Every structure is written in structure tokens, then in C-alpha cells.
Amino acid sequence: MITPPNYPGIPGASPGTPPGPPDLDVGNSRFRLALARIRLAWRSFRGAWSIYLESRIGVLSLLIIGMFALMAVAHPVLMLTIWDSGTYDPVTGYAFGQSQQPASPSWRHPLGTDPLGRDVLSQLLWSTRSEFVLGITAALVTVAIATTVGAVAAYYGGIIDAFFMRLADLIIALPGISLLIVLSALFKLNLFYLALVIGVLGGFGGTAIILKSQALSIKVKPYIEAARVAGGGHFHIILVHIIPNLLPLSLLYMMFTVTSAIFAEAVLSFLGLLDVRMSWGIMIHTANTGGYLMGGTRYWWLVVPAGASITLLCSAFYMGGRALDEVVNPRLRRRHD
Amino acid sequence: MTGYLVRRAGQMVLTLFLIITFAFFLVQAQPGDYATFYALDPDIPPEVKQQLRASFGLDKPLWEQYLIHLKNTVTGDFGVSFGHFPRPVMDVLVERVPRTAVLFLSATVLSFYIGFFLGKAIAWRRGGWLEYTATISGATLFTVFTPAFALMMIWIFAFRLGWLPVGKFLDPLVWRHADVSANYVFGQMLLTAFLFTAFAFLVLYLLKRTGRVGLARWAGPLIAVGGVAALFVWSFSGVGGLALDILKHMVLPIVTLTLISFAGTMLLTRNSMLETVREDYVMAARAKGLPEKMVRDRHAARNALLPVVTSLVYSLVFAIDGSVIIEVVFSWPGTGLTLLQAVRTEDLPLVMGAMVFIGLFSLLAHAIVDVLYVYLDPRIRYQ
């Protein structure tokens, strides 16, 4: 996969969420137990949040992601209120008011129009939503698979472990973009299948190895021993004790997967291989196949908004992940001495 | 060590076998087959279509087709390319693979050095302006939309400034009267580069073996003499101008690929350094009164190198992917561009061949990193 290469060192210390009070507490009702757990989770979340806020880059990336989320919401709102669908539809619209396409930015079309007379701002906003959907789907699939595989492989060990780790080695060695180029050219991949492919490749690949090594360090903790002594089954221990402690690290790798998913989608759309209606990659593809890129700065609105959006959103998720890394991995934190 | 190498090679063969199998079944799973090209032609009668299918071997059961494919692949026969008819796939790939290898290797080595150097610098001085600039610009370059960035580089350096050629492998105008083929010149260039690297390593190794610090100073000048000698030979070989033309075409893709991939190593080195600078041996080195530079390079950075090399596998895959994109944008005729053109024109034998070669490529890179790791970390000795 094109997961970012710099997997941080495997955190040796325990992750943010404490495991909650032991189940041995007999007199308590379930409700109070749940309440206590929520309080604990909230406290650890607040602690993690304040560490995250210390990182300036982390805050900046969070702001950028928030801005893009607003953009994604803005499109349907604008379409319902001030934009009529004949002119502003990202795929079928046509800017009748302009005598020449592509038209440079104006009040009616703040980012101009593309060579086919479609509003660039509308395309940009429309694509934002699908990028989020793609990125988050891929990330959820990756994390669901990787967490399960990591926890199961670490817990059972032996042949299951060997199988999944060799599989992960194989997937890491595969260059993802080349594979996706072949897949998307031979089969008609739409956004959902692309997210699924990226998610599965990421989930069984490098992320599984990282989460497994973290799960190994959790497996030898005393509370796992305690749970076993208390009579917890394999399934219970994996589900209630190992996986919740893997979640902070999983969240970190979700961020990286989002980056690689958005990037892969943009590259494939740029090459014209993907079956999607509109995306940032397709916007650049349209400009490139029309020969407008070598016009340099003359037709900037055809390339700069889409290119900058891909770069900004990818790097925001990536830098957000790195800031999160400092929360999850205490050894990276700046010393207060 | 030998046992480890043998086992590693066995693993590679097994993985390669899996990749070949995967490529075969992937192409089988896509709708249509080789004979579908003719199936829509109404002028061809049905019995001829059947004959065509039979001549391609498509009437045999799938497992038999697979065994035949496997046998042919192992013997180096990937069939005939549709797009480059009548050239065999192997012929096309043997021409293209070295071009990818050069692009990829030089960019990887360069980006590793730059990334490692910057990474240790920014970890040594946390919170300085250098850290913010390097981190932000590195991460931006790392996550930049590669095709757009590559096109921007072309626009600036090739189109506006005109310093370098726009793309492709060579300039036909220069080669119009050449009586040697481009592959020959490129092969000679590769040979020179290889010999020069071997010479440099030999010089470094031999001077280090002598164990005298004074002699080690001569390594730089000696290697430089070797480089000048190589240039001298080339300038009198008669094809120096042609080689220069290829070199000029190589600069921009390599620089672009280096720029987008150095940040991975840089950020990882930074993280790794942040952990090693807290170790006791670094404090001990400081307490001994060693100069700051030596503490950083010999004690902290040397140990920070290990996790970076472990993760080099990820960087390698990133660089292979990057080189595919770079090849497409720069029209650099390597394996990546070949793969894209092949899938676009449904040149299925070439698709399978290129996939196997790209897989082999990353497997080899992976193995080299593993072996390198053993040499770098004397604590690890594979039995």
C-alpha cells in the first residue's frame, strides 16, 4: 500500500485508555460501572486532548480538516439555496453566462469554469464529500481488519500468527499504486470498491503488523492474567481487554490510511482509470488532457484549487496522525525539564 | 549468515510464485479474454473464432492454462506483447527495467541521505525554525499530489526556464545521426556507474582496513580521481554527447522523486533520534567531553539509524509507487509507464509481465534492506 513509510516506533508504554475498574466489583450495578467507565474514558480523553493541543501542527491540521468538512457540508446547502442545478451541477452543469470556456474567476463563478463550462468551485465542494467518504470508509475497513487480525494473531500466536504475518509481509512488498492501476483498468472500480480494496490491503498489510506488536505488549500485562484467572474466555479477553487498548493506536493508523486512500484515488482519477463522477483527480485530469497545464499560471483555477485541496487534506490527515503519535507514544513527547 | 540468506532466497521464490499466480488469476478474472478482440468482428465466422480460442489455448481448463503459464513464466517466456507486436514481452521488459531501476535507485539513495541528514539535524535542535520549516515543507512534499507537483516541476524547469528537457528518454534530434542504439549507450552508462560505485566502496573499504586515520583522508580525493578518469574515458568514446542527452533527461525525474520521498526518512529519523538522545550512552559521550557533532553523528544518529533502515521497506514501496507516477508524467519509458500503457490497451501479456517484474523489483529491494540491516546491527546475527 502507499501507507506512509515512516511507521513510528512501536510504543512500549500502555496507551491512553485505562482498562476500567476490574469486573470483580460485585455489589455494583451495571449502570454505575458503565458510568465509571465513561468518566474514566472522558478523563483520559481530556488528558490526551491537552497533549494533542500542545502540538501546533496538530491543531493546524485539525483546523484544516474542519475547514474541508465545512466545504463538504456547504455544497448541498448552496445547491439548495442560491445555486441552480442547471448551471452549477458539478458534472452536467453549464455556465451559460460565460461567452468563453474555461472562464476566469468572476462573481458568479468564484473559481472560474472548466473547459467544459462547469463551475470549478461546485466541483471542488462536491468532490470534498466523496473524498471524506472514501477516506473514512477505507480507514474504517483497514482498522477493523487490522485490529482484529493484530489482536487475534498476538493472542493465539503459533500458526495463525505466522500466517497473518507472512501475508502482511507479502502485501507490504506489493507496490500498491501499480496494483491499483491494474485493478482499476481491468475492472470497473467505483469509489466504494476502491475504498474496500485500499482498506483490505492496508488492513492485512503493514497496519496489522504494528497493531500485532502492540497487542503482544498488552497480552503480557497483569490485567489480562487477572481476566483469565477470573474465568474470562478467549473471545471475551480479546474483545473486552485487548481490542479497547489497541484503539488509540488504531485511530493513529486510521489517519494514515485516509491519506493514502485520498492520494490513491486522486492518482487513479488523474490517470483516468476510475469510474467516479467527479473528484479532485478528475478535475486535474480534465485540465491536463485538454492541454491547459502547460499554459502555466494562465489557467491556474483549473489546477491549483484541486491540487492544493489534495495536498492540504492529505497532509492535514498525515500531520494530524503524527501529532496523535505523540499522544499515543509517550517517548516522543517533548520533555518538560 | 549463509543459512539466513538461503532461507531468505527461498522465501523470495515462494513470494514470487504467489505474485505470478496472483497476476495470472487477476487477468483471468477480468471480463473477456485474449480472443474477445476478435469476438465482436462480424466478418469472422464462429468456427474461426473457435479456432482462434483454441490457438490461444483458451479452450483448455483453467488449471491447465495456469500450469502452462507457470511453465512459460519460469522459463522466461511471457508471450508476445499485443501493443509492441511482434516483440516478446520479455524483450520489452528487459529494455525497460534498467530505466526504472536507475530512476528508482538514485532517487532512493539520494532521498535516504538527505532525509537522514535533515532528520538528525532537526531532532538535535527541537523547536527551532529549522524543525518547523523542515517538517512542514517535508510533509507537504511527501503528501503533495505527485502528478500535479511533477507537472509543476516540468513547467518551471523545462518549460519556463528551459534548463532541462520536458520529458521522455532522449531527444530524437540529437540521436538522428547516431549509429549506436540508445540501449547500448544506456547499458554502458549503467556499467560505468556500477564500476565507479564498486571502486568507491573498494577504496573506502581498503583504507578503513589499514586502520590508520591519516590514510582515510585520502579516500575523497582518490574517488574523485576515479570519477574524473571515468569522465575522461567517456568524453573520448564518441558517444559522450549521447550519454549527456540521456543524463539531461534523467535529472528532472530523479530530483522530483527525491523531493517527494525524502520526508519519510526525515520524519522517521527525527522520531528515532528523539528516543536515542535520551539513552545513557549519549549522556556518557557528552560527559566524556566529546564534541557535539561527534555525539550526534557517532553515538545518537548511528543507533537511530536502525529503525530507519527497518522502515526503509515502506519507503521503498513508496518510492516504487512514486516512480510509477513520475514515469507516467515524465513519459519516462520504464516499467511503470509500460504497465499503464499495457492496461490501457488491454495488452494482457505485457500487463502480467510488468506486474511480475515490478513485484520482483520490490522483493529484491526488500531483501537487500534485510541483509543491510544485518550488517548495520552487529547485535543481530541470523543463524
mmCIF file with all atom_site columns, C-alpha atoms in Angstrom, chain B residues 86-227:
data_model
loop_
_atom_site.group_PDB
_atom_site.id
_atom_site.type_symbol
_atom_site.label_atom_id
_atom_site.label_alt_id
_atom_site.label_comp_id
_atom_site.label_asym_id
_atom_site.label_entity_id
_atom_site.label_seq_id
_atom_site.pdbx_PDB_ins_code
_atom_site.Cartn_x
_atom_site.Cartn_y
_atom_site.Cartn_z
_atom_site.occupancy
_atom_site.B_iso_or_equiv
_atom_site.pdbx_formal_charge
_atom_site.auth_seq_id
_atom_site.auth_comp_id
_atom_site.auth_asym_id
_atom_site.auth_atom_id
_atom_site.pdbx_PDB_model_num
ATOM 1   C CA . PRO B 1 86  ? 5.787  -8.750  -32.705 1.00 0.00 ? 86  PRO B CA 1
ATOM 2   C CA . ARG B 1 87  ? 8.236  -8.105  -29.854 1.00 0.00 ? 87  ARG B CA 1
ATOM 3   C CA . PRO B 1 88  ? 8.134  -10.618 -26.996 1.00 0.00 ? 88  PRO B CA 1
ATOM 4   C CA . VAL B 1 89  ? 7.138  -9.254  -23.586 1.00 0.00 ? 89  VAL B CA 1
ATOM 5   C CA . MET B 1 90  ? 10.482 -10.269 -22.160 1.00 0.00 ? 90  MET B CA 1
ATOM 6   C CA . ASP B 1 91  ? 12.277 -8.194  -24.772 1.00 0.00 ? 91  ASP B CA 1
ATOM 7   C CA . VAL B 1 92  ? 10.216 -5.106  -23.954 1.00 0.00 ? 92  VAL B CA 1
ATOM 8   C CA . LEU B 1 93  ? 10.720 -5.549  -20.223 1.00 0.00 ? 93  LEU B CA 1
ATOM 9   C CA . VAL B 1 94  ? 14.470 -6.179  -20.425 1.00 0.00 ? 94  VAL B CA 1
ATOM 10  C CA . GLU B 1 95  ? 14.732 -2.851  -22.172 1.00 0.00 ? 95  GLU B CA 1
ATOM 11  C CA . ARG B 1 96  ? 12.514 -1.002  -19.685 1.00 0.00 ? 96  ARG B CA 1
ATOM 12  C CA . VAL B 1 97  ? 13.517 -2.458  -16.324 1.00 0.00 ? 97  VAL B CA 1
ATOM 13  C CA . PRO B 1 98  ? 17.020 -0.869  -16.151 1.00 0.00 ? 98  PRO B CA 1
ATOM 14  C CA . ARG B 1 99  ? 15.478 2.547   -16.813 1.00 0.00 ? 99  ARG B CA 1
ATOM 15  C CA . THR B 1 100 ? 13.151 2.163   -13.851 1.00 0.00 ? 100 THR B CA 1
ATOM 16  C CA . ALA B 1 101 ? 15.981 0.754   -11.761 1.00 0.00 ? 101 ALA B CA 1
ATOM 17  C CA . VAL B 1 102 ? 18.187 3.788   -12.384 1.00 0.00 ? 102 VAL B CA 1
ATOM 18  C CA . LEU B 1 103 ? 15.408 6.252   -11.637 1.00 0.00 ? 103 LEU B CA 1
ATOM 19  C CA . PHE B 1 104 ? 14.371 4.407   -8.525  1.00 0.00 ? 104 PHE B CA 1
ATOM 20  C CA . LEU B 1 105 ? 17.810 3.608   -7.131  1.00 0.00 ? 105 LEU B CA 1
ATOM 21  C CA . SER B 1 106 ? 19.299 7.058   -7.500  1.00 0.00 ? 106 SER B CA 1
ATOM 22  C CA . ALA B 1 107 ? 16.225 8.716   -6.044  1.00 0.00 ? 107 ALA B CA 1
ATOM 23  C CA . THR B 1 108 ? 16.099 6.295   -3.122  1.00 0.00 ? 108 THR B CA 1
ATOM 24  C CA . VAL B 1 109 ? 19.762 6.699   -2.240  1.00 0.00 ? 109 VAL B CA 1
ATOM 25  C CA . LEU B 1 110 ? 19.579 10.482  -2.548  1.00 0.00 ? 110 LEU B CA 1
ATOM 26  C CA . SER B 1 111 ? 16.403 10.814  -0.533  1.00 0.00 ? 111 SER B CA 1
ATOM 27  C CA . PHE B 1 112 ? 17.746 8.494   2.131   1.00 0.00 ? 112 PHE B CA 1
ATOM 28  C CA . TYR B 1 113 ? 20.860 10.596  2.597   1.00 0.00 ? 113 TYR B CA 1
ATOM 29  C CA . ILE B 1 114 ? 19.022 13.907  2.569   1.00 0.00 ? 114 ILE B CA 1
ATOM 30  C CA . GLY B 1 115 ? 16.294 12.578  4.836   1.00 0.00 ? 115 GLY B CA 1
ATOM 31  C CA . PHE B 1 116 ? 18.711 11.097  7.333   1.00 0.00 ? 116 PHE B CA 1
ATOM 32  C CA . PHE B 1 117 ? 20.871 14.194  7.418   1.00 0.00 ? 117 PHE B CA 1
ATOM 33  C CA . LEU B 1 118 ? 17.946 16.585  7.901   1.00 0.00 ? 118 LEU B CA 1
ATOM 34  C CA . GLY B 1 119 ? 16.229 14.258  10.354  1.00 0.00 ? 119 GLY B CA 1
ATOM 35  C CA . LYS B 1 120 ? 19.145 14.134  12.721  1.00 0.00 ? 120 LYS B CA 1
ATOM 36  C CA . ALA B 1 121 ? 19.622 17.881  12.449  1.00 0.00 ? 121 ALA B CA 1
ATOM 37  C CA . ILE B 1 122 ? 16.023 18.690  13.372  1.00 0.00 ? 122 ILE B CA 1
ATOM 38  C CA . ALA B 1 123 ? 15.926 16.169  16.196  1.00 0.00 ? 123 ALA B CA 1
ATOM 39  C CA . TRP B 1 124 ? 19.089 17.636  17.688  1.00 0.00 ? 124 TRP B CA 1
ATOM 40  C CA . ARG B 1 125 ? 17.575 21.092  17.916  1.00 0.00 ? 125 ARG B CA 1
ATOM 41  C CA . ARG B 1 126 ? 13.947 20.733  18.776  1.00 0.00 ? 126 ARG B CA 1
ATOM 42  C CA . GLY B 1 127 ? 11.665 23.703  18.436  1.00 0.00 ? 127 GLY B CA 1
ATOM 43  C CA . GLY B 1 128 ? 13.973 25.715  16.225  1.00 0.00 ? 128 GLY B CA 1
ATOM 44  C CA . TRP B 1 129 ? 12.843 27.340  12.988  1.00 0.00 ? 129 TRP B CA 1
ATOM 45  C CA . LEU B 1 130 ? 14.586 24.544  11.121  1.00 0.00 ? 130 LEU B CA 1
ATOM 46  C CA . GLU B 1 131 ? 12.289 21.972  12.680  1.00 0.00 ? 131 GLU B CA 1
ATOM 47  C CA . TYR B 1 132 ? 9.126  23.780  11.644  1.00 0.00 ? 132 TYR B CA 1
ATOM 48  C CA . THR B 1 133 ? 10.300 24.588  8.128   1.00 0.00 ? 133 THR B CA 1
ATOM 49  C CA . ALA B 1 134 ? 11.714 21.130  7.507   1.00 0.00 ? 134 ALA B CA 1
ATOM 50  C CA . THR B 1 135 ? 8.729  19.313  8.996   1.00 0.00 ? 135 THR B CA 1
ATOM 51  C CA . ILE B 1 136 ? 6.095  21.350  7.228   1.00 0.00 ? 136 ILE B CA 1
ATOM 52  C CA . SER B 1 137 ? 7.818  21.518  3.847   1.00 0.00 ? 137 SER B CA 1
ATOM 53  C CA . GLY B 1 138 ? 8.826  17.866  4.084   1.00 0.00 ? 138 GLY B CA 1
ATOM 54  C CA . ALA B 1 139 ? 5.332  16.723  4.952   1.00 0.00 ? 139 ALA B CA 1
ATOM 55  C CA . THR B 1 140 ? 3.870  18.925  2.243   1.00 0.00 ? 140 THR B CA 1
ATOM 56  C CA . LEU B 1 141 ? 6.216  17.457  -0.347  1.00 0.00 ? 141 LEU B CA 1
ATOM 57  C CA . PHE B 1 142 ? 5.528  13.998  1.000   1.00 0.00 ? 142 PHE B CA 1
ATOM 58  C CA . THR B 1 143 ? 1.769  14.325  0.694   1.00 0.00 ? 143 THR B CA 1
ATOM 59  C CA . VAL B 1 144 ? 1.749  16.637  -2.308  1.00 0.00 ? 144 VAL B CA 1
ATOM 60  C CA . PHE B 1 145 ? -0.334 15.414  -5.212  1.00 0.00 ? 145 PHE B CA 1
ATOM 61  C CA . THR B 1 146 ? 2.565  13.867  -7.088  1.00 0.00 ? 146 THR B CA 1
ATOM 62  C CA . PRO B 1 147 ? 1.307  14.257  -10.682 1.00 0.00 ? 147 PRO B CA 1
ATOM 63  C CA . ALA B 1 148 ? 0.479  17.926  -10.176 1.00 0.00 ? 148 ALA B CA 1
ATOM 64  C CA . PHE B 1 149 ? 3.811  18.535  -8.463  1.00 0.00 ? 149 PHE B CA 1
ATOM 65  C CA . ALA B 1 150 ? 5.698  16.761  -11.244 1.00 0.00 ? 150 ALA B CA 1
ATOM 66  C CA . LEU B 1 151 ? 3.844  18.792  -13.860 1.00 0.00 ? 151 LEU B CA 1
ATOM 67  C CA . MET B 1 152 ? 4.713  21.937  -11.933 1.00 0.00 ? 152 MET B CA 1
ATOM 68  C CA . MET B 1 153 ? 8.391  20.953  -11.922 1.00 0.00 ? 153 MET B CA 1
ATOM 69  C CA . ILE B 1 154 ? 8.212  20.385  -15.688 1.00 0.00 ? 154 ILE B CA 1
ATOM 70  C CA . TRP B 1 155 ? 6.520  23.711  -16.157 1.00 0.00 ? 155 TRP B CA 1
ATOM 71  C CA . ILE B 1 156 ? 9.103  25.609  -14.128 1.00 0.00 ? 156 ILE B CA 1
ATOM 72  C CA . PHE B 1 157 ? 12.370 23.924  -15.093 1.00 0.00 ? 157 PHE B CA 1
ATOM 73  C CA . ALA B 1 158 ? 11.647 22.662  -18.571 1.00 0.00 ? 158 ALA B CA 1
ATOM 74  C CA . PHE B 1 159 ? 9.032  24.991  -19.967 1.00 0.00 ? 159 PHE B CA 1
ATOM 75  C CA . ARG B 1 160 ? 9.674  28.402  -18.446 1.00 0.00 ? 160 ARG B CA 1
ATOM 76  C CA . LEU B 1 161 ? 13.378 28.255  -17.635 1.00 0.00 ? 161 LEU B CA 1
ATOM 77  C CA . GLY B 1 162 ? 14.219 25.792  -20.391 1.00 0.00 ? 162 GLY B CA 1
ATOM 78  C CA . TRP B 1 163 ? 17.104 24.308  -18.428 1.00 0.00 ? 163 TRP B CA 1
ATOM 79  C CA . LEU B 1 164 ? 16.101 20.688  -18.870 1.00 0.00 ? 164 LEU B CA 1
ATOM 80  C CA . PRO B 1 165 ? 14.132 18.697  -21.436 1.00 0.00 ? 165 PRO B CA 1
ATOM 81  C CA . VAL B 1 166 ? 10.383 18.345  -20.935 1.00 0.00 ? 166 VAL B CA 1
ATOM 82  C CA . GLY B 1 167 ? 10.215 14.594  -20.672 1.00 0.00 ? 167 GLY B CA 1
ATOM 83  C CA . LYS B 1 168 ? 10.922 11.330  -22.457 1.00 0.00 ? 168 LYS B CA 1
ATOM 84  C CA . PHE B 1 169 ? 14.127 9.343   -22.504 1.00 0.00 ? 169 PHE B CA 1
ATOM 85  C CA . LEU B 1 170 ? 16.117 11.075  -25.211 1.00 0.00 ? 170 LEU B CA 1
ATOM 86  C CA . ASP B 1 171 ? 15.996 13.855  -27.765 1.00 0.00 ? 171 ASP B CA 1
ATOM 87  C CA . PRO B 1 172 ? 15.482 12.451  -31.299 1.00 0.00 ? 172 PRO B CA 1
ATOM 88  C CA . LEU B 1 173 ? 17.255 15.434  -32.855 1.00 0.00 ? 173 LEU B CA 1
ATOM 89  C CA . VAL B 1 174 ? 20.484 14.577  -31.038 1.00 0.00 ? 174 VAL B CA 1
ATOM 90  C CA . TRP B 1 175 ? 20.182 10.914  -31.911 1.00 0.00 ? 175 TRP B CA 1
ATOM 91  C CA . ARG B 1 176 ? 19.265 11.383  -35.578 1.00 0.00 ? 176 ARG B CA 1
ATOM 92  C CA . HIS B 1 177 ? 22.749 10.611  -36.893 1.00 0.00 ? 177 HIS B CA 1
ATOM 93  C CA . ALA B 1 178 ? 23.834 8.304   -34.085 1.00 0.00 ? 178 ALA B CA 1
ATOM 94  C CA . ASP B 1 179 ? 24.947 4.883   -35.233 1.00 0.00 ? 179 ASP B CA 1
ATOM 95  C CA . VAL B 1 180 ? 24.562 3.240   -31.802 1.00 0.00 ? 180 VAL B CA 1
ATOM 96  C CA . SER B 1 181 ? 21.302 2.327   -30.125 1.00 0.00 ? 181 SER B CA 1
ATOM 97  C CA . ALA B 1 182 ? 20.067 4.092   -27.024 1.00 0.00 ? 182 ALA B CA 1
ATOM 98  C CA . ASN B 1 183 ? 20.015 0.807   -25.142 1.00 0.00 ? 183 ASN B CA 1
ATOM 99  C CA . TYR B 1 184 ? 23.704 0.282   -25.875 1.00 0.00 ? 184 TYR B CA 1
ATOM 100 C CA . VAL B 1 185 ? 24.695 3.730   -24.600 1.00 0.00 ? 185 VAL B CA 1
ATOM 101 C CA . PHE B 1 186 ? 22.470 3.361   -21.573 1.00 0.00 ? 186 PHE B CA 1
ATOM 102 C CA . GLY B 1 187 ? 23.986 -0.046  -20.842 1.00 0.00 ? 187 GLY B CA 1
ATOM 103 C CA . GLN B 1 188 ? 27.473 1.438   -20.969 1.00 0.00 ? 188 GLN B CA 1
ATOM 104 C CA . MET B 1 189 ? 26.365 4.223   -18.639 1.00 0.00 ? 189 MET B CA 1
ATOM 105 C CA . LEU B 1 190 ? 24.995 1.680   -16.188 1.00 0.00 ? 190 LEU B CA 1
ATOM 106 C CA . LEU B 1 191 ? 28.236 -0.275  -16.366 1.00 0.00 ? 191 LEU B CA 1
ATOM 107 C CA . THR B 1 192 ? 30.244 2.877   -15.678 1.00 0.00 ? 192 THR B CA 1
ATOM 108 C CA . ALA B 1 193 ? 28.053 3.810   -12.731 1.00 0.00 ? 193 ALA B CA 1
ATOM 109 C CA . PHE B 1 194 ? 28.356 0.310   -11.337 1.00 0.00 ? 194 PHE B CA 1
ATOM 110 C CA . LEU B 1 195 ? 32.141 0.184   -11.731 1.00 0.00 ? 195 LEU B CA 1
ATOM 111 C CA . PHE B 1 196 ? 32.502 3.625   -10.191 1.00 0.00 ? 196 PHE B CA 1
ATOM 112 C CA . THR B 1 197 ? 30.387 2.670   -7.163  1.00 0.00 ? 197 THR B CA 1
ATOM 113 C CA . ALA B 1 198 ? 32.364 -0.543  -6.752  1.00 0.00 ? 198 ALA B CA 1
ATOM 114 C CA . PHE B 1 199 ? 35.616 1.441   -6.988  1.00 0.00 ? 199 PHE B CA 1
ATOM 115 C CA . ALA B 1 200 ? 34.458 3.944   -4.376  1.00 0.00 ? 200 ALA B CA 1
ATOM 116 C CA . PHE B 1 201 ? 33.433 1.200   -1.987  1.00 0.00 ? 201 PHE B CA 1
ATOM 117 C CA . LEU B 1 202 ? 36.703 -0.644  -2.544  1.00 0.00 ? 202 LEU B CA 1
ATOM 118 C CA . VAL B 1 203 ? 38.718 2.496   -1.794  1.00 0.00 ? 203 VAL B CA 1
ATOM 119 C CA . LEU B 1 204 ? 36.735 3.182   1.365   1.00 0.00 ? 204 LEU B CA 1
ATOM 120 C CA . TYR B 1 205 ? 36.977 -0.435  2.469   1.00 0.00 ? 205 TYR B CA 1
ATOM 121 C CA . LEU B 1 206 ? 40.698 -0.813  1.834   1.00 0.00 ? 206 LEU B CA 1
ATOM 122 C CA . LEU B 1 207 ? 41.573 2.469   3.510   1.00 0.00 ? 207 LEU B CA 1
ATOM 123 C CA . LYS B 1 208 ? 39.494 1.520   6.507   1.00 0.00 ? 208 LYS B CA 1
ATOM 124 C CA . ARG B 1 209 ? 41.180 -1.881  6.665   1.00 0.00 ? 209 ARG B CA 1
ATOM 125 C CA . THR B 1 210 ? 44.585 -0.232  7.097   1.00 0.00 ? 210 THR B CA 1
ATOM 126 C CA . GLY B 1 211 ? 43.286 1.198   10.343  1.00 0.00 ? 211 GLY B CA 1
ATOM 127 C CA . ARG B 1 212 ? 45.212 4.428   10.023  1.00 0.00 ? 212 ARG B CA 1
ATOM 128 C CA . VAL B 1 213 ? 43.209 7.631   10.396  1.00 0.00 ? 213 VAL B CA 1
ATOM 129 C CA . GLY B 1 214 ? 45.628 9.633   8.273   1.00 0.00 ? 214 GLY B CA 1
ATOM 130 C CA . LEU B 1 215 ? 45.057 7.428   5.255   1.00 0.00 ? 215 LEU B CA 1
ATOM 131 C CA . ALA B 1 216 ? 41.291 7.747   5.457   1.00 0.00 ? 216 ALA B CA 1
ATOM 132 C CA . ARG B 1 217 ? 41.606 11.386  4.474   1.00 0.00 ? 217 ARG B CA 1
ATOM 133 C CA . TRP B 1 218 ? 42.766 10.279  1.042   1.00 0.00 ? 218 TRP B CA 1
ATOM 134 C CA . ALA B 1 219 ? 39.506 8.466   0.291   1.00 0.00 ? 219 ALA B CA 1
ATOM 135 C CA . GLY B 1 220 ? 37.733 11.568  -1.067  1.00 0.00 ? 220 GLY B CA 1
ATOM 136 C CA . PRO B 1 221 ? 40.471 12.668  -3.487  1.00 0.00 ? 221 PRO B CA 1
ATOM 137 C CA . LEU B 1 222 ? 41.050 9.081   -4.677  1.00 0.00 ? 222 LEU B CA 1
ATOM 138 C CA . ILE B 1 223 ? 37.377 8.590   -5.510  1.00 0.00 ? 223 ILE B CA 1
ATOM 139 C CA . ALA B 1 224 ? 37.322 11.956  -7.237  1.00 0.00 ? 224 ALA B CA 1
ATOM 140 C CA . VAL B 1 225 ? 40.290 10.867  -9.378  1.00 0.00 ? 225 VAL B CA 1
ATOM 141 C CA . GLY B 1 226 ? 38.338 7.762   -10.340 1.00 0.00 ? 226 GLY B CA 1
ATOM 142 C CA . GLY B 1 227 ? 35.344 9.900   -11.309 1.00 0.00 ? 227 GLY B CA 1
#
